[in-house]
Coordinates of C-alpha atoms in Angstrom, one line a residue:
M94 CA 0.0 0.0 0.0
P95 CA 1.3 3.5 -0.7
S96 CA 2.1 5.8 2.1
S97 CA -1.0 8.0 1.4
A98 CA -3.1 5.5 3.4
R99 CA -1.6 6.9 6.6
L100 CA -3.1 10.3 6.3
C101 CA -6.7 9.3 5.4
K102 CA -9.4 11.1 7.3
P103 CA -12.3 8.6 7.9
L104 CA -15.8 9.5 6.9
C105 CA -19.1 8.0 8.1
I106 CA -20.0 6.0 5.0
G107 CA -23.2 4.0 4.5
F108 CA -23.4 1.0 2.2
L109 CA -26.3 -0.4 0.1
I110 CA -26.0 -3.8 -1.4
T111 CA -27.6 -3.5 -4.8
G112 CA -27.3 -7.0 -6.1
Q113 CA -24.8 -9.8 -6.9
F114 CA -24.8 -9.7 -10.6
L115 CA -25.4 -6.2 -12.1
A116 CA -24.0 -5.3 -15.5
T117 CA -26.7 -3.6 -17.5
T118 CA -25.2 -0.2 -17.8
P119 CA -22.4 0.1 -20.4
S120 CA -19.1 1.3 -19.0
E121 CA -15.4 1.0 -19.7
A122 CA -12.3 0.2 -17.6
G123 CA -8.6 -0.1 -18.0
V124 CA -6.5 2.9 -19.1
V125 CA -6.7 5.1 -22.2
T126 CA -3.2 5.8 -23.6
L127 CA -2.7 8.5 -26.3
I128 CA 0.6 8.5 -28.2
T129 CA 1.5 11.2 -30.7
H130 CA 4.3 12.4 -32.9
G131 CA 6.0 15.7 -33.8
W132 CA 7.0 17.8 -36.8
T133 CA 7.3 16.1 -40.2
E134 CA 5.8 12.9 -38.9
D135 CA 2.6 10.9 -38.7
A136 CA 1.3 8.0 -36.6
K137 CA 2.9 5.4 -38.8
G138 CA 6.3 3.9 -37.9
W139 CA 7.4 4.3 -34.3
V140 CA 4.0 5.6 -33.0
T141 CA 2.2 2.4 -34.2
A142 CA 5.1 0.2 -33.0
M143 CA 5.0 1.8 -29.5
G144 CA 1.3 1.5 -29.3
K145 CA 1.3 -2.2 -30.2
S146 CA 4.2 -3.0 -27.9
A147 CA 2.4 -1.2 -25.0
A148 CA -0.8 -3.1 -25.8
S149 CA 1.0 -6.4 -25.4
H150 CA 3.0 -5.4 -22.3
P151 CA 4.1 -8.6 -20.4
I152 CA 2.5 -7.4 -17.1
R153 CA -0.9 -7.2 -18.8
V154 CA -0.5 -10.3 -20.9
A155 CA 0.5 -12.4 -17.9
E156 CA -2.8 -11.5 -16.2
F157 CA -5.3 -11.2 -19.1
G158 CA -3.7 -13.4 -21.7
P159 CA -2.7 -12.6 -25.3
Q160 CA -5.9 -10.8 -26.2
S161 CA -4.9 -7.5 -27.7
P162 CA -6.4 -4.3 -26.3
M163 CA -8.3 -1.9 -28.5
I164 CA -6.0 0.2 -30.7
Y165 CA -7.4 3.1 -32.7
L166 CA -6.0 5.5 -35.2
M167 CA -7.2 9.0 -34.2
S168 CA -7.0 11.6 -37.0
F169 CA -8.8 14.6 -38.4
N170 CA -11.4 15.1 -41.1
P171 CA -10.9 18.1 -43.5
D172 CA -13.2 20.2 -41.3
R173 CA -10.9 19.5 -38.3
S174 CA -13.4 17.2 -36.6
L175 CA -11.9 14.0 -35.1
K176 CA -12.3 10.5 -36.4
V177 CA -11.2 7.1 -35.1
S178 CA -10.8 3.8 -36.7
R179 CA -10.0 0.5 -34.9
I180 CA -6.8 -0.9 -36.4
D181 CA -6.1 -3.8 -34.0
G182 CA -7.3 -5.6 -31.0
E183 CA -10.5 -7.1 -29.6
S184 CA -13.9 -5.4 -29.6
P185 CA -15.0 -3.8 -26.3
L186 CA -16.9 -6.9 -25.1
Q187 CA -14.0 -9.2 -25.9
N188 CA -11.2 -7.2 -24.3
P189 CA -10.6 -8.3 -20.7
S190 CA -8.0 -5.7 -19.9
G191 CA -10.3 -2.8 -20.9
D192 CA -7.3 -0.8 -22.2
I193 CA -7.7 1.6 -25.1
F194 CA -4.8 3.0 -27.2
L195 CA -5.2 6.1 -29.4
L196 CA -2.5 6.7 -32.0
L197 CA -3.0 10.4 -32.7
D198 CA -2.1 11.4 -36.3
W199 CA -2.3 15.2 -36.5
Q200 CA -0.9 15.7 -40.0
P201 CA -1.1 18.0 -41.9
Y202 CA -1.3 20.3 -38.9
A203 CA 2.0 19.0 -37.5
G204 CA 3.8 20.5 -40.5
D205 CA 6.8 19.7 -42.6
L206 CA 9.8 21.5 -44.0
N207 CA 7.9 23.0 -46.9
P208 CA 7.7 26.8 -46.3
F209 CA 4.6 27.0 -48.5
T210 CA 2.6 24.7 -46.3
D211 CA -0.4 26.6 -45.0
S212 CA -2.2 23.9 -43.0
I213 CA 0.3 23.8 -40.1
Q214 CA -1.3 25.0 -36.9
S215 CA -0.2 25.9 -33.3
T216 CA -0.6 23.1 -30.7
Q217 CA -2.7 25.7 -28.8
I218 CA -5.4 25.2 -31.6
I219 CA -5.1 21.4 -32.1
G220 CA -4.8 20.5 -28.4
P221 CA -8.3 21.6 -27.3
L222 CA -9.8 19.8 -30.3
V223 CA -8.3 16.5 -29.2
A224 CA -9.3 17.2 -25.5
D225 CA -12.9 17.9 -26.4
G226 CA -12.9 14.7 -28.5
L227 CA -11.8 12.7 -25.4
L228 CA -14.9 14.0 -23.7
S229 CA -17.2 13.2 -26.5
P230 CA -19.5 10.2 -25.9
S231 CA -19.6 9.4 -29.6
L232 CA -15.9 9.5 -30.5
I233 CA -15.4 5.7 -30.0
P234 CA -18.4 3.6 -31.0
G235 CA -19.5 0.9 -28.7
L236 CA -17.9 2.3 -25.5
G237 CA -21.1 3.7 -24.1
G238 CA -19.4 7.0 -23.0
P239 CA -16.3 9.2 -23.5
A240 CA -12.8 7.9 -23.5
A241 CA -12.1 10.3 -20.7
R242 CA -14.1 8.1 -18.4
L243 CA -10.9 6.1 -17.9
P244 CA -7.5 7.1 -16.4
I245 CA -5.7 9.0 -19.1
H246 CA -2.0 8.6 -20.1
L247 CA -0.7 11.2 -22.7
I248 CA 2.6 10.6 -24.4
G249 CA 4.0 13.2 -26.8
F250 CA 7.3 13.7 -28.8
S251 CA 8.8 16.9 -29.9
R252 CA 6.0 19.3 -31.0
G253 CA 3.8 16.5 -29.8
G254 CA 5.1 17.1 -26.3
S255 CA 3.7 20.6 -26.5
L256 CA 0.5 19.2 -27.9
V257 CA -0.2 16.8 -25.1
C258 CA 0.4 19.6 -22.6
E259 CA -2.3 21.6 -24.4
I260 CA -4.6 18.6 -24.4
S261 CA -4.1 18.3 -20.6
K262 CA -4.6 22.0 -20.2
R263 CA -8.0 21.9 -22.0
L264 CA -9.0 18.9 -20.0
G265 CA -8.1 20.8 -16.8
E266 CA -10.3 23.7 -17.9
R267 CA -13.1 21.2 -18.1
S268 CA -12.1 19.8 -14.7
V269 CA -10.8 16.5 -15.8
V270 CA -7.7 15.0 -14.1
V271 CA -5.0 13.5 -16.3
D272 CA -3.4 10.5 -14.5
H273 CA 0.0 10.5 -16.4
L274 CA 1.8 12.9 -18.7
T275 CA 4.9 11.7 -20.6
L276 CA 7.0 14.3 -22.5
L277 CA 9.7 13.0 -24.9
D278 CA 12.2 15.7 -25.8
P279 CA 9.4 18.3 -26.0
H280 CA 10.3 21.1 -28.5
P281 CA 7.5 23.7 -29.1
N282 CA 7.7 26.1 -32.0
R283 CA 8.6 29.7 -30.9
N284 CA 8.2 29.0 -27.2
D285 CA 10.3 27.9 -24.3
G286 CA 13.3 29.8 -25.8
F287 CA 13.2 27.8 -29.1
T288 CA 13.0 29.4 -32.6
T289 CA 12.0 27.6 -35.7
L290 CA 13.6 25.9 -38.7
I291 CA 11.3 27.8 -41.1
P292 CA 11.3 31.6 -40.6
S293 CA 7.9 32.0 -42.2
Y294 CA 6.3 29.8 -39.5
T295 CA 5.3 32.5 -37.0
F296 CA 2.8 30.5 -35.0
V297 CA 3.5 30.0 -31.3
D298 CA 3.0 26.5 -29.7
G299 CA 1.9 26.0 -26.2
T300 CA 4.6 25.7 -23.6
A301 CA 6.1 22.4 -22.5
R302 CA 8.6 23.9 -20.0
D303 CA 5.6 25.2 -17.9
G304 CA 3.1 22.8 -19.4
V305 CA 2.5 20.5 -16.5
Y306 CA -0.8 21.8 -15.3
Q307 CA -2.6 21.5 -12.0
N308 CA -4.9 18.7 -13.2
V309 CA -2.0 16.3 -13.9
L310 CA -1.4 13.7 -11.2
F311 CA 2.0 12.4 -12.4
A312 CA 4.4 13.9 -15.0
E313 CA 7.7 12.8 -16.4
C314 CA 10.0 14.4 -19.0
F315 CA 12.8 12.6 -20.9
Y316 CA 15.0 15.0 -22.8
Q317 CA 18.4 15.6 -24.4
Q318 CA 20.4 18.7 -25.1
V319 CA 23.1 17.2 -27.2
T320 CA 22.2 18.8 -30.6
F321 CA 19.4 20.8 -32.2
P322 CA 16.5 20.2 -32.1
E323 CA 16.9 19.6 -28.3
G324 CA 14.2 19.2 -25.8
T325 CA 13.3 21.3 -22.8
P326 CA 13.0 20.0 -19.2
A327 CA 9.4 20.5 -17.9
R328 CA 8.8 22.2 -14.5
G329 CA 7.1 19.9 -12.1
A330 CA 7.9 16.6 -13.9
F331 CA 10.2 13.9 -12.9
L332 CA 13.2 14.8 -15.1
R333 CA 15.6 12.3 -16.8
S334 CA 18.3 13.9 -18.9
L335 CA 19.7 11.6 -21.6
S336 CA 22.4 14.0 -22.8
S337 CA 25.3 12.0 -21.5
W338 CA 24.0 8.5 -22.3
G339 CA 25.3 8.0 -25.9
L340 CA 22.3 9.1 -27.9
N341 CA 24.6 10.2 -30.7
S342 CA 26.2 6.7 -31.0
G343 CA 23.4 4.7 -32.6
G344 CA 19.7 4.4 -33.3
Y345 CA 18.5 7.4 -35.3
V346 CA 20.7 10.0 -37.0
L347 CA 19.5 12.7 -34.6
P348 CA 19.7 12.3 -30.8
H349 CA 16.3 14.2 -30.8
E350 CA 14.6 11.1 -32.3
D351 CA 16.6 8.7 -30.2
V352 CA 14.6 9.9 -27.2
H353 CA 11.5 8.2 -28.4
L354 CA 13.5 5.1 -29.3
W355 CA 14.9 5.2 -25.7
Y356 CA 11.3 5.3 -24.4
Y357 CA 10.3 2.5 -26.8
G358 CA 12.9 0.4 -25.0
T359 CA 11.1 0.9 -21.8
V360 CA 7.8 -0.3 -23.4
E361 CA 9.1 -3.2 -25.4
T362 CA 11.3 -4.9 -22.9
G363 CA 12.1 -8.1 -24.8
E364 CA 15.5 -9.3 -26.0
S365 CA 17.4 -6.9 -28.3
P366 CA 17.7 -6.1 -31.1
L367 CA 14.3 -4.4 -31.4
S368 CA 13.0 -2.2 -34.2
D369 CA 10.4 0.5 -33.9
G370 CA 9.8 0.4 -37.6
S371 CA 12.4 3.1 -38.4
A372 CA 15.4 2.4 -36.1
T373 CA 16.9 -0.5 -34.1
L374 CA 17.7 -0.7 -30.4
D375 CA 20.4 -3.3 -30.2
A376 CA 22.1 -4.9 -27.2
T377 CA 24.9 -2.4 -27.2
L378 CA 22.5 0.5 -26.9
R379 CA 20.6 -1.4 -24.2
A380 CA 23.7 -1.6 -22.2
T381 CA 24.8 2.0 -22.6
W382 CA 21.5 4.1 -22.8
Y383 CA 20.1 3.0 -19.4
A384 CA 21.5 3.4 -15.9
P385 CA 22.1 0.2 -13.9
A386 CA 19.0 1.0 -11.7
E387 CA 16.9 1.3 -14.8
A388 CA 17.6 -2.4 -15.6
Q389 CA 18.2 -1.9 -19.3
G390 CA 14.9 -0.1 -19.6
R391 CA 12.7 -2.4 -17.6
R392 CA 12.5 -0.1 -14.5
T393 CA 12.1 3.3 -16.0
G394 CA 9.9 5.2 -18.5
Y395 CA 6.8 3.2 -19.2
H396 CA 7.4 1.2 -16.0
N397 CA 5.8 4.1 -14.1
S398 CA 2.5 3.9 -15.9
L399 CA -0.6 2.5 -14.3
R400 CA -0.6 -0.4 -16.8
A401 CA 3.0 -1.4 -15.9
G402 CA 2.6 -0.9 -12.2
G403 CA 5.8 0.9 -11.3
D404 CA 6.3 2.8 -8.0
R405 CA 5.7 6.5 -8.7
R406 CA 6.6 7.3 -5.0
A407 CA 10.1 6.0 -5.3
V408 CA 12.7 8.3 -3.8
S409 CA 15.8 6.7 -5.1
P410 CA 17.5 8.6 -8.0
P411 CA 17.7 6.1 -10.9
V412 CA 20.8 7.8 -12.4
D413 CA 22.6 9.9 -9.8
A414 CA 21.9 12.3 -6.9
S415 CA 21.2 15.2 -9.3
S416 CA 18.8 13.4 -11.6
G417 CA 15.7 13.6 -9.3
Y418 CA 13.4 10.7 -8.5
P419 CA 9.8 9.7 -9.5
L420 CA 8.1 11.2 -6.4
L421 CA 9.0 14.7 -7.7
G422 CA 6.7 14.1 -10.6
L423 CA 3.6 13.8 -8.4
N424 CA 1.3 16.8 -8.0
Q425 CA 2.7 18.6 -4.9
L426 CA -0.3 21.0 -4.8
W427 CA -2.2 17.9 -3.7
A428 CA 0.3 17.0 -1.0
A429 CA -2.3 16.7 1.9
A430 CA -4.3 14.1 0.0
L431 CA -1.3 12.2 -1.5
D432 CA 0.9 12.2 1.6
I433 CA 3.9 13.7 -0.3
P434 CA 6.0 16.8 0.2
A435 CA 4.1 20.0 -0.5
G436 CA 5.3 22.4 -3.2
D437 CA 4.3 24.5 -6.2
N438 CA 5.2 22.3 -9.1
R439 CA 2.2 22.8 -11.4
S440 CA 1.0 25.6 -13.6
R441 CA -2.5 27.0 -12.9
V442 CA -5.6 26.4 -15.0
T443 CA -8.7 28.4 -15.0
V444 CA -11.6 26.0 -14.6
D445 CA -14.9 26.7 -16.2
P446 CA -17.4 26.8 -13.4
G447 CA -20.0 25.3 -15.7
E448 CA -17.8 22.3 -16.4
L449 CA -17.3 20.8 -12.9
R450 CA -16.6 17.0 -13.0
A451 CA -15.7 14.6 -10.2
N452 CA -12.4 12.7 -10.5
L453 CA -10.8 9.6 -9.1
L454 CA -7.1 10.1 -8.4
E455 CA -6.0 7.0 -6.6
F456 CA -7.7 3.8 -5.4
H457 CA -5.9 1.1 -3.3
L458 CA -7.0 -1.9 -1.3
S459 CA -5.8 -3.2 2.1
G460 CA -7.0 -5.2 5.0
L461 CA -6.3 -8.8 4.0
K462 CA -3.1 -10.9 3.9
E463 CA -0.7 -9.4 1.4
R464 CA 1.6 -11.3 -0.9
P465 CA 3.4 -10.5 -4.2
V466 CA 2.6 -12.6 -7.3
D467 CA 5.0 -13.2 -10.2
T468 CA 3.8 -12.3 -13.6
N469 CA 5.2 -15.5 -15.2
A470 CA 6.6 -13.3 -17.9
P471 CA 10.0 -14.2 -19.6
P472 CA 13.0 -13.4 -17.3
T473 CA 14.1 -10.5 -19.5
S474 CA 10.8 -8.7 -19.2
S475 CA 9.7 -10.0 -15.8
G476 CA 8.0 -7.8 -13.3
V477 CA 5.9 -8.3 -10.2
F478 CA 2.2 -7.7 -10.0
P479 CA 1.0 -5.2 -7.5
T480 CA 0.2 -6.8 -4.2
T481 CA -2.4 -9.6 -4.1
L482 CA -4.6 -9.4 -1.0
E483 CA -5.4 -13.0 0.1
Q484 CA -8.5 -13.7 2.1
T485 CA -7.9 -16.8 4.2
D486 CA -10.0 -18.2 6.9
D487 CA -8.9 -15.4 9.2
T488 CA -12.3 -13.7 9.7
T489 CA -10.8 -10.9 11.8
K490 CA -9.4 -9.2 8.6
N491 CA -11.7 -7.2 6.4
L492 CA -11.2 -5.8 3.0
A493 CA -10.8 -2.0 3.0
A494 CA -9.8 0.7 0.5
T495 CA -8.3 4.1 0.4
L496 CA -9.8 6.4 -2.3
T497 CA -8.6 9.8 -3.3
Y498 CA -11.0 12.0 -5.2
L499 CA -11.5 15.6 -6.4
W500 CA -15.0 17.0 -6.6
S501 CA -15.6 20.8 -6.5
G502 CA -19.4 20.6 -7.0
S503 CA -22.0 21.5 -4.5
V504 CA -23.9 18.2 -4.2
D505 CA -22.8 14.7 -3.3
A506 CA -21.2 12.5 -6.0
A507 CA -22.3 8.9 -6.4
L508 CA -19.6 6.3 -5.9
T509 CA -20.1 2.7 -6.9
L510 CA -17.6 0.1 -5.7
F511 CA -17.8 -3.3 -7.4
C512 CA -16.0 -6.6 -8.0
D513 CA -15.0 -7.9 -11.4
T514 CA -13.2 -10.9 -12.7
D515 CA -11.2 -8.8 -15.2
E516 CA -10.6 -5.1 -15.8
N517 CA -13.5 -4.4 -18.2
S518 CA -16.8 -3.6 -16.6
L519 CA -18.4 -3.4 -20.0
N520 CA -18.5 -7.2 -20.2
G521 CA -20.0 -7.6 -16.7
R522 CA -19.3 -7.0 -13.1
L523 CA -20.2 -8.7 -9.8
A524 CA -21.6 -7.5 -6.5
E525 CA -21.5 -3.7 -5.9
I526 CA -22.1 -1.2 -3.1
Q527 CA -23.0 2.5 -3.4
V528 CA -21.6 5.4 -1.4
A529 CA -22.5 9.1 -1.4
L530 CA -19.3 11.2 -1.5
P531 CA -19.5 14.8 -0.3
P532 CA -17.7 17.6 -2.2
S533 CA -14.0 17.7 -1.6
G534 CA -13.6 21.5 -2.3
E535 CA -10.8 22.8 -4.5
L536 CA -8.3 20.1 -3.3
P537 CA -8.6 16.3 -3.3
R538 CA -9.6 14.4 -0.3
S539 CA -8.7 10.8 0.8
I540 CA -11.1 8.5 2.6
R541 CA -11.0 5.0 3.9
L542 CA -13.8 2.7 3.0
D543 CA -14.9 -0.6 4.6
L544 CA -15.4 -3.1 1.8
S545 CA -16.5 -6.0 4.0
P546 CA -19.9 -6.1 2.3
L547 CA -18.2 -6.9 -1.0
Q548 CA -15.9 -9.3 0.7
R549 CA -18.8 -11.3 2.1
S550 CA -20.3 -11.8 -1.3
L551 CA -17.3 -13.3 -3.0
P552 CA -16.9 -17.1 -3.6
R553 CA -13.5 -18.6 -4.2
G554 CA -11.5 -16.9 -7.0
R555 CA -9.4 -14.0 -8.0
Y556 CA -11.0 -10.5 -8.4
R557 CA -10.4 -6.9 -9.3
V558 CA -12.2 -4.1 -7.4
G559 CA -13.3 -1.1 -9.4
A560 CA -14.6 2.3 -8.4
L561 CA -17.1 4.4 -10.5
L562 CA -17.5 8.0 -9.5
E563 CA -20.5 9.8 -11.1
S564 CA -21.1 13.5 -11.2
P565 CA -23.7 15.4 -13.4
L566 CA -21.3 15.8 -16.4
I567 CA -19.2 12.6 -16.4
A568 CA -18.4 9.3 -14.7
R569 CA -14.7 8.4 -14.0
E570 CA -13.8 4.8 -13.5
Y571 CA -10.7 3.3 -11.9
Y572 CA -9.6 -0.2 -10.9
A573 CA -7.4 -0.8 -7.9
S574 CA -4.0 -2.2 -8.8
E575 CA -4.2 -4.7 -6.0
R576 CA -5.9 -8.0 -6.6
V577 CA -8.2 -9.9 -4.2
E578 CA -7.8 -13.7 -4.0
V579 CA -10.5 -15.5 -2.0
I580 CA -9.1 -18.8 -0.7
H581 CA -11.7 -19.5 1.9
P582 CA -14.9 -17.5 1.5
I583 CA -16.5 -16.1 4.6
G584 CA -19.1 -18.5 5.9
S585 CA -17.5 -21.5 4.1
E586 CA -16.3 -23.3 7.3
I587 CA -16.5 -27.1 7.1
R588 CA -18.3 -28.5 10.1
L589 CA -17.2 -32.0 11.1
Q590 CA -19.5 -33.9 13.5
C591 CA -18.4 -37.0 15.3
G592 CA -20.5 -39.6 17.1
V593 CA -21.0 -43.3 17.9
D594 CA -23.1 -45.3 15.6
T595 CA -24.8 -48.1 17.6
S596 CA -26.9 -49.4 14.7
K597 CA -24.1 -51.5 13.4
D598 CA -23.4 -55.0 14.6
V599 CA -20.0 -53.6 15.6
P600 CA -20.2 -50.2 17.2
A601 CA -18.4 -47.6 15.0
I602 CA -17.4 -44.0 15.0
R603 CA -19.6 -42.1 12.6
L604 CA -18.5 -38.8 11.0
K605 CA -20.6 -36.2 9.1
A606 CA -19.1 -33.3 7.3
E607 CA -21.3 -30.3 6.5
I608 CA -20.0 -28.7 3.3
P609 CA -21.5 -25.3 2.4
T610 CA -19.8 -24.7 -1.0
A611 CA -19.3 -26.6 -4.2
G612 CA -16.1 -28.6 -4.7
T613 CA -14.3 -31.9 -4.2
Y614 CA -13.6 -32.8 -0.6
V615 CA -11.5 -35.5 1.0
M616 CA -11.8 -37.0 4.4
E617 CA -8.6 -38.2 6.0
T618 CA -7.6 -39.9 9.2
S619 CA -4.4 -39.9 11.3
T620 CA -3.2 -41.3 14.6
D621 CA -0.3 -38.7 15.0
L622 CA -1.4 -35.6 13.1
V623 CA 1.6 -36.1 10.9
V624 CA 0.7 -38.9 8.5
W625 CA -2.8 -38.7 7.0
T626 CA -4.6 -41.5 5.2
R627 CA -7.5 -40.8 2.8
V628 CA -10.8 -42.3 3.9
S629 CA -13.1 -41.0 1.1
E630 CA -13.6 -38.4 -1.5
T631 CA -16.9 -36.5 -2.1
T632 CA -17.8 -34.0 -4.9
V633 CA -20.5 -31.5 -4.0
S634 CA -22.2 -29.7 -6.9
G635 CA -23.4 -26.6 -5.1
P636 CA -24.4 -25.0 -1.8
P637 CA -26.2 -25.6 0.5
S638 CA -25.3 -29.2 0.8
A639 CA -23.9 -31.8 3.2
A640 CA -21.9 -35.0 2.8
A641 CA -21.9 -37.8 5.3
V642 CA -19.1 -40.3 5.5
E643 CA -18.9 -43.4 7.8
E644 CA -15.9 -45.2 8.9
S645 CA -16.3 -48.3 11.1
I646 CA -13.7 -48.4 13.9
P647 CA -14.4 -51.0 16.6
L648 CA -14.6 -49.2 19.9
G649 CA -11.9 -50.3 22.3
S650 CA -9.5 -51.5 19.5
E651 CA -5.9 -50.4 19.6
G652 CA -5.4 -46.8 18.6
A653 CA -9.1 -46.0 18.4
S654 CA -8.9 -43.6 21.3
S655 CA -6.3 -41.5 19.5
R656 CA -7.7 -41.4 16.0
F657 CA -8.0 -37.9 14.4
F658 CA -10.1 -36.9 11.4
R659 CA -10.1 -33.9 9.0
V660 CA -12.0 -32.8 5.9
R661 CA -10.3 -30.6 3.3
L662 CA -11.2 -29.0 0.0
L663 CA -9.0 -30.0 -2.9
Q664 CA -7.3 -26.9 -4.4

């Protein structure tokens, strides 16, 4: 559990059990990841390669299988309206991870080296168009709502770094929190001290240096200043300078483009050499581009995304003492709710008072036995799942959650907490409870929730727990990273009764096992509690049920007075 759980202020929360199997309202889950390019580029090549590699990240494949998440090409019609087309992956109902990838192609507005091109536009114009599209319920058919319902991860390279800053700014004006902002060598046109390659291009892009806005939870900036066009560090982000790490020794011709190849190496963590469609990351570059603590790309970059499960609260510099550490990329304006050092590391956004929306920032589980679970991924791309909370037969431990939310409205927001067997509530969800959340004011608020009503409804199995926060203009959905594994459901105790059966010609010990849940059970006997011998095996089709097993042991025979019995469920 993150340290934020220590500062939670408890509220009096009332629960209402609404049913065990409710899944009639369309909704999404997972994470929406938007990846975009810079000047003279489009969404082909490395953008598509990065999207497909992220979609098949080993952490997600290990849990949800090889099904590919939804990958969409996002582009513009001639009238500047947005359009999307699915280019890979399962349909919404067949996608257990719930993840959505948007490969943003903003040509011809991104521009080229032709001084007579008149379609190129400032990122301050294009960014709001994309942000408004993320809030449109009709952008992606079949989702039953806007993409912005999900946690949002924005990744932008070069001018695209400026663009994703402007996307996040517009979302902030409409009071939508961005979970993660990744800037890859951001280089705006005529801003942040940069000029332009084409003197006739007089437009001014949005800032990236001060482009981490107050609605961004976590930000990171990977940049180089080896040669032009160089990138700018972004104030308020976790900064990783790549200038002294050999970017001019391989990969692309320009170190500027090597930055997105470097990040691709943190997404695609398989054996080198790897190609992003335009350049190759070989074993030599793997060994030289990443610091030892970055594990050749497997513990940096994309590792800190929600999908990859890295620790954003880490305080160990991955490179050296001057490089900073991930915790510095969290929103320090929200220090009280996030339990991090306070500071002013975000640029302000003017929120439209008519656009107030409730947001989920973090959602974590606790209360049961904790244990790590391996991903079963190949050793070169291995990771560890976030903690699994194991419910054993210890009934003194109850499932709980810490939820951080932001809601500046004047009425209560509706929170629905539910269980799921995957991370896509569109294809069905299990038992749910409802909670009324009061406004948090202008700053986020953390609360602790008792989830024992959910816990008591779960049979044996492995579950995810989701939170759906609804306000008048939007619903935001978030799945806790921790998993819940029920080994012994509450109320599933096996009752073993022992007595003497005098109806037999030879008096015998008679045992009866009351079995409340379905499964295969074995009865065993022992004289020393060390060596156990199977007496019988019984399969029970469903609760409530009982199985009775007899064993004839002559009373008074040797060892009869020290005979032990047990019944156990086969795993």
